[in-house]
Amino acid sequence: MKTLTLSQKQSPFDLDLSLSCGQIFGWRKTGDTWKGVHDKKIVTLKQVENLIFYEGLSKKQVTRFLGLDDPMDKILESVRSHIITYNHELDVYFESKYSQSEGIRILRQNPWECLVSFICSANSNVRTISKRINLIVEEFGTPCNKNNEHSFPEPDTLARCNEPDLRNCLTGYRAPYLIKTGRFINEHPDFFEQVKKMEYPRAKEALMVLPGVGPKVADCVLLFAFEHLNAVPVDTRIRRIMEEHYADIMKADQSRRIPYDTIGNFCRDYFGPYAGYAQQHLFATRDNEKGN
DNA sequence: CGCCAGGCTGTAA
DNA sequence: TTACAGCATGGC
């Protein structure tokens, strides 16, 4: 395995937390080594203090995938300054959650792999989603090394597969979404390149054209694959947190369900352009690591 | 058993 | 616009 040393600016970094906090699925930890798929390649990663051992990617690719060059001090400063502008004081709850999940990074996933993953994530839990992704990879993935390990299936493989086989991979009613989305990407090979050029609102609209992609899945893909660090996925956990801790500041009508965009727009206003990072720190919990 | 899960789609008001 | 049923199925 190759090695890279985390610099002062890249520290602290927490590989376990970054891979287990629900932004990527299907990665397995055996002993102290993680193995998973990224960009059609089988990748192994291991962290020992400030050393990252890696295989399957170049140093540059690992650094990008793990978000190691994200300026965390600047990001935290930006979030705090927006909070203070809004609040006139630090946010005790956020500070607590941030310190509990310090070392997390927003990964830069492959767009297609991220898209498939989050279509699979709908109305499910992290543990089940990971199983689901691994079943899909084993059943439909492309063989990519001597050990007969598979990477993500190509769009046209999903487009052509028969639905019952895909349903056998714990996908349930999500199977038709995957097939139709595979077909769309297959018919629009430049789709992701186009989305890359778009600003956040347009990119979100574009993604939501895909079957099985609503506002939440779109935000996940924008945050975890397209580097829109202002995207705020609002799932049930984030919704509960916002309702419990921020309903007053949001001035939301608490007599009924707060609309998705009201929460997302408030977070962008309150946390600033790195709202996606703030969201991930609110979302993450250390006990996710024990699952998997 | 009953409720929940990193929700989306279609339909009705 | 907002509200809500229906969807499949594992975890707990």
XYZ file of C-alpha atoms (C1' of nucleotides) in Angstrom:
317
model
C 0.000 0.000 0.000
C 1.070 3.551 -0.699
C 1.141 6.170 2.006
C 0.423 9.836 2.351
C 1.001 12.003 5.376
C -1.680 14.417 6.461
C -0.305 17.916 6.668
C -1.061 20.327 9.484
C -3.791 21.948 7.407
C -5.328 18.575 6.576
C -5.666 17.692 10.244
C -7.700 16.624 12.015
C -9.140 14.084 9.612
C -11.269 11.084 10.561
C -11.517 8.380 7.893
C -13.861 6.144 9.895
C -16.305 8.953 10.486
C -16.144 10.247 6.915
C -16.896 6.813 5.443
C -19.558 5.786 7.957
C -21.579 8.950 8.427
C -24.137 8.194 5.738
C -22.754 10.129 2.792
C -21.479 7.003 1.030
C -22.708 3.427 1.143
C -21.319 -0.029 0.574
C -17.880 0.542 2.071
C -16.792 -2.272 4.383
C -14.310 -2.183 7.205
C -12.420 -5.371 7.988
C -9.918 -5.012 10.770
C -8.740 -1.447 10.350
C -8.954 -1.373 6.562
C -11.790 0.018 4.485
C -12.628 -1.322 1.040
C -15.077 0.116 -1.446
C -15.734 1.342 -4.955
C -14.835 4.787 -6.248
C -14.776 5.833 -9.897
C -15.106 2.220 -11.106
C -12.085 1.199 -9.065
C -11.723 -1.017 -6.029
C -10.117 1.119 -3.377
C -8.660 0.261 0.011
C -7.990 2.874 2.662
C -6.561 2.806 6.137
C -5.745 5.546 8.589
C -3.178 5.399 11.360
C -3.057 8.755 13.075
C -1.743 11.195 10.457
C -0.943 8.520 7.884
C -3.323 7.439 5.118
C -2.541 4.097 3.482
C -4.198 3.696 0.120
C -4.471 1.396 -2.857
C -6.329 1.623 -6.156
C -6.044 5.372 -6.584
C -3.296 7.915 -7.067
C -2.341 10.259 -4.256
C -4.067 13.079 -6.077
C -7.256 11.032 -6.473
C -7.278 10.037 -2.795
C -6.773 13.633 -1.742
C -9.662 14.768 -3.875
C -12.007 11.872 -2.999
C -11.520 12.413 0.729
C -11.792 16.193 0.535
C -8.439 16.450 2.298
C -7.691 19.906 0.930
C -10.913 21.433 2.192
C -9.871 24.390 4.364
C -11.662 23.329 7.509
C -10.465 26.265 9.587
C -11.781 28.669 6.995
C -15.017 26.727 6.644
C -15.644 26.734 10.391
C -14.823 30.418 10.556
C -17.247 31.149 7.731
C -20.054 29.162 9.345
C -19.465 30.823 12.715
C -19.413 34.294 11.245
C -22.719 33.724 9.465
C -24.247 32.365 12.653
C -23.061 35.399 14.573
C -24.366 37.781 11.940
C -27.735 36.121 12.277
C -27.716 35.367 15.989
C -25.300 37.896 17.520
C -23.741 34.998 19.397
C -22.288 31.554 18.902
C -24.656 28.636 18.401
C -24.033 26.373 21.381
C -25.868 23.428 19.857
C -23.932 23.631 16.591
C -20.620 24.032 18.417
C -21.346 20.897 20.387
C -22.268 18.855 17.308
C -19.270 20.188 15.417
C -16.801 19.178 18.092
C -18.367 15.734 18.299
C -17.895 15.170 14.561
C -14.653 17.022 13.999
C -12.520 15.394 11.312
C -15.352 14.698 8.919
C -14.970 15.612 5.244
C -17.468 15.913 2.447
C -16.370 13.252 -0.046
C -16.177 13.883 -3.784
C -17.984 10.883 -5.172
C -18.427 9.822 -8.752
C -21.739 11.386 -9.888
C -23.270 8.226 -11.333
C -22.294 6.119 -8.323
C -23.608 8.770 -5.964
C -26.841 9.108 -7.915
C -27.537 5.366 -7.868
C -26.716 5.235 -4.164
C -29.112 7.965 -3.170
C -31.955 6.744 -5.369
C -31.469 3.560 -3.345
C -31.483 5.493 -0.093
C -35.107 6.618 -0.232
C -37.093 5.803 2.892
C -34.491 3.366 4.195
C -31.680 3.260 6.749
C -27.909 3.415 6.355
C -27.373 -0.224 7.179
C -29.926 -1.478 4.695
C -28.782 0.947 2.005
C -25.218 -0.356 2.280
C -26.414 -3.945 1.905
C -28.524 -2.913 -1.075
C -25.593 -1.202 -2.812
C -23.329 -4.197 -2.266
C -25.956 -6.554 -3.705
C -26.355 -4.364 -6.791
C -22.590 -4.166 -7.263
C -22.189 -7.935 -6.905
C -25.117 -8.755 -9.185
C -24.791 -6.124 -11.913
C -21.365 -4.542 -11.409
C -18.523 -4.694 -13.890
C -15.709 -7.140 -13.047
C -12.663 -4.982 -12.551
C -9.815 -7.068 -11.141
C -8.373 -10.569 -10.852
C -10.218 -11.342 -7.633
C -13.494 -11.068 -9.523
C -14.481 -8.021 -7.522
C -17.021 -5.737 -9.120
C -17.413 -2.003 -9.492
C -20.628 -0.081 -10.048
C -22.866 -1.203 -12.910
C -22.883 0.972 -16.013
C -26.045 2.978 -16.739
C -26.987 0.773 -19.679
C -26.553 -2.357 -17.564
C -29.254 -1.107 -15.234
C -31.300 0.126 -18.177
C -31.327 -3.359 -19.715
C -31.613 -5.495 -16.595
C -34.851 -7.185 -15.773
C -36.697 -5.679 -12.908
C -37.266 -8.795 -10.775
C -33.504 -9.421 -10.599
C -32.961 -5.854 -9.465
C -35.745 -6.150 -6.924
C -33.917 -9.135 -5.496
C -31.175 -6.694 -4.475
C -33.428 -5.254 -1.734
C -34.419 -2.373 -3.999
C -38.189 -2.922 -3.862
C -40.179 -0.154 -5.492
C -36.979 1.755 -6.230
C -36.050 -0.693 -9.000
C -38.050 1.062 -11.749
C -36.435 4.374 -10.803
C -32.976 2.879 -11.216
C -33.857 1.339 -14.564
C -35.410 4.527 -15.938
C -32.588 6.694 -14.634
C -30.060 4.298 -16.169
C -31.882 4.617 -19.456
C -31.861 8.416 -19.254
C -28.143 8.641 -18.521
C -27.438 6.133 -21.261
C -29.370 8.287 -23.716
C -27.767 11.511 -22.442
C -24.083 10.644 -22.016
C -23.115 14.278 -21.468
C -25.711 14.839 -18.739
C -23.263 14.959 -15.826
C -20.876 17.225 -17.731
C -23.753 19.613 -18.319
C -24.800 19.528 -14.662
C -21.209 20.268 -13.615
C -21.406 23.617 -15.397
C -24.633 24.670 -13.702
C -25.126 26.768 -10.611
C -26.891 25.170 -7.649
C -30.529 25.989 -8.462
C -30.356 24.925 -12.111
C -28.323 21.819 -11.317
C -30.943 20.804 -8.785
C -33.743 21.269 -11.306
C -31.812 19.207 -13.823
C -31.264 16.317 -11.415
C -34.895 16.327 -10.335
C -35.917 15.444 -13.869
C -34.605 11.945 -13.185
C -37.060 9.308 -11.928
C -36.626 8.663 -8.219
C -34.838 11.965 -7.674
C -36.679 14.519 -5.569
C -35.306 17.523 -3.681
C -33.556 15.501 -0.985
C -31.782 13.023 -3.260
C -30.815 15.884 -5.591
C -29.258 17.792 -2.691
C -27.279 14.711 -1.647
C -25.865 14.271 -5.133
C -25.071 17.976 -5.432
C -23.290 17.994 -2.076
C -21.500 14.638 -2.241
C -20.615 14.510 -5.950
C -20.800 18.002 -7.441
C -19.099 20.048 -4.746
C -22.081 22.279 -4.091
C -21.148 22.749 -0.458
C -24.222 24.928 0.049
C -26.621 22.070 -0.729
C -28.562 20.978 2.358
C -30.206 17.560 2.212
C -33.196 17.614 4.539
C -33.965 14.088 5.672
C -35.984 13.029 8.699
C -33.039 13.452 11.074
C -32.145 16.950 9.883
C -35.815 17.905 9.860
C -36.187 16.782 13.469
C -33.043 18.672 14.501
C -34.202 21.843 12.780
C -37.663 21.603 14.283
C -36.305 20.975 17.766
C -33.493 23.527 17.816
C -34.166 26.149 15.154
C -37.936 26.478 14.714
C -38.021 29.782 16.593
C -35.175 31.405 14.674
C -36.716 30.126 11.428
C -39.980 31.839 12.351
C -41.721 28.841 10.910
C -45.372 28.088 11.386
C -45.010 25.163 13.761
C -48.637 24.173 13.509
C -47.825 22.306 10.327
C -44.941 20.617 8.572
C -42.190 23.041 7.601
C -41.659 22.940 3.811
C -38.430 21.427 2.501
C -37.171 24.616 0.878
C -37.919 26.688 3.964
C -35.474 24.553 5.940
C -32.849 24.433 3.184
C -33.006 28.156 2.486
C -32.836 28.966 6.173
C -29.706 26.823 6.538
C -28.034 28.574 3.608
C -28.910 31.903 5.177
C -27.949 30.913 8.698
C -24.797 28.842 8.048
C -23.709 30.536 4.817
C -22.097 29.037 1.694
C -20.808 25.988 3.601
C -24.255 25.086 4.879
C -23.796 21.591 3.472
C -20.797 21.054 5.729
C -22.709 22.405 8.709
C -25.563 20.070 7.867
C -23.205 17.081 7.758
C -21.827 17.913 11.192
C -25.354 18.153 12.571
C -26.239 14.859 10.911
C -23.203 12.800 11.875
C -23.006 10.726 14.997
C -20.104 8.609 16.143
C -22.293 5.583 16.717
C -22.817 5.178 12.963
C -19.380 3.575 12.929
C -20.537 0.607 14.938
C -23.194 -0.299 12.412
C -22.227 -1.356 8.936
C -45.896 -7.018 16.653
C -45.519 -1.875 15.253
C -42.701 1.859 14.084
C -38.927 3.842 11.604
C -35.738 4.616 7.864
C -30.475 10.278 4.489
C -38.306 9.971 0.104
C -40.586 9.942 -4.288
C -44.717 9.813 -7.213
C -49.314 10.522 -8.237
C -53.695 12.411 -6.992
C -57.078 15.347 -4.715
C -58.385 19.393 -2.532
C -49.691 25.660 -3.543
C -50.413 21.808 0.447
C -51.844 17.146 2.087
C -51.692 12.485 1.880
C -51.851 7.485 0.371
C -49.014 4.022 -1.471
C -44.898 1.973 -2.083
C -41.196 -2.798 -0.271
C -38.523 -4.236 3.109
C -34.878 -4.667 6.718
C -33.745 -3.050 11.569
C -34.872 -2.790 15.973
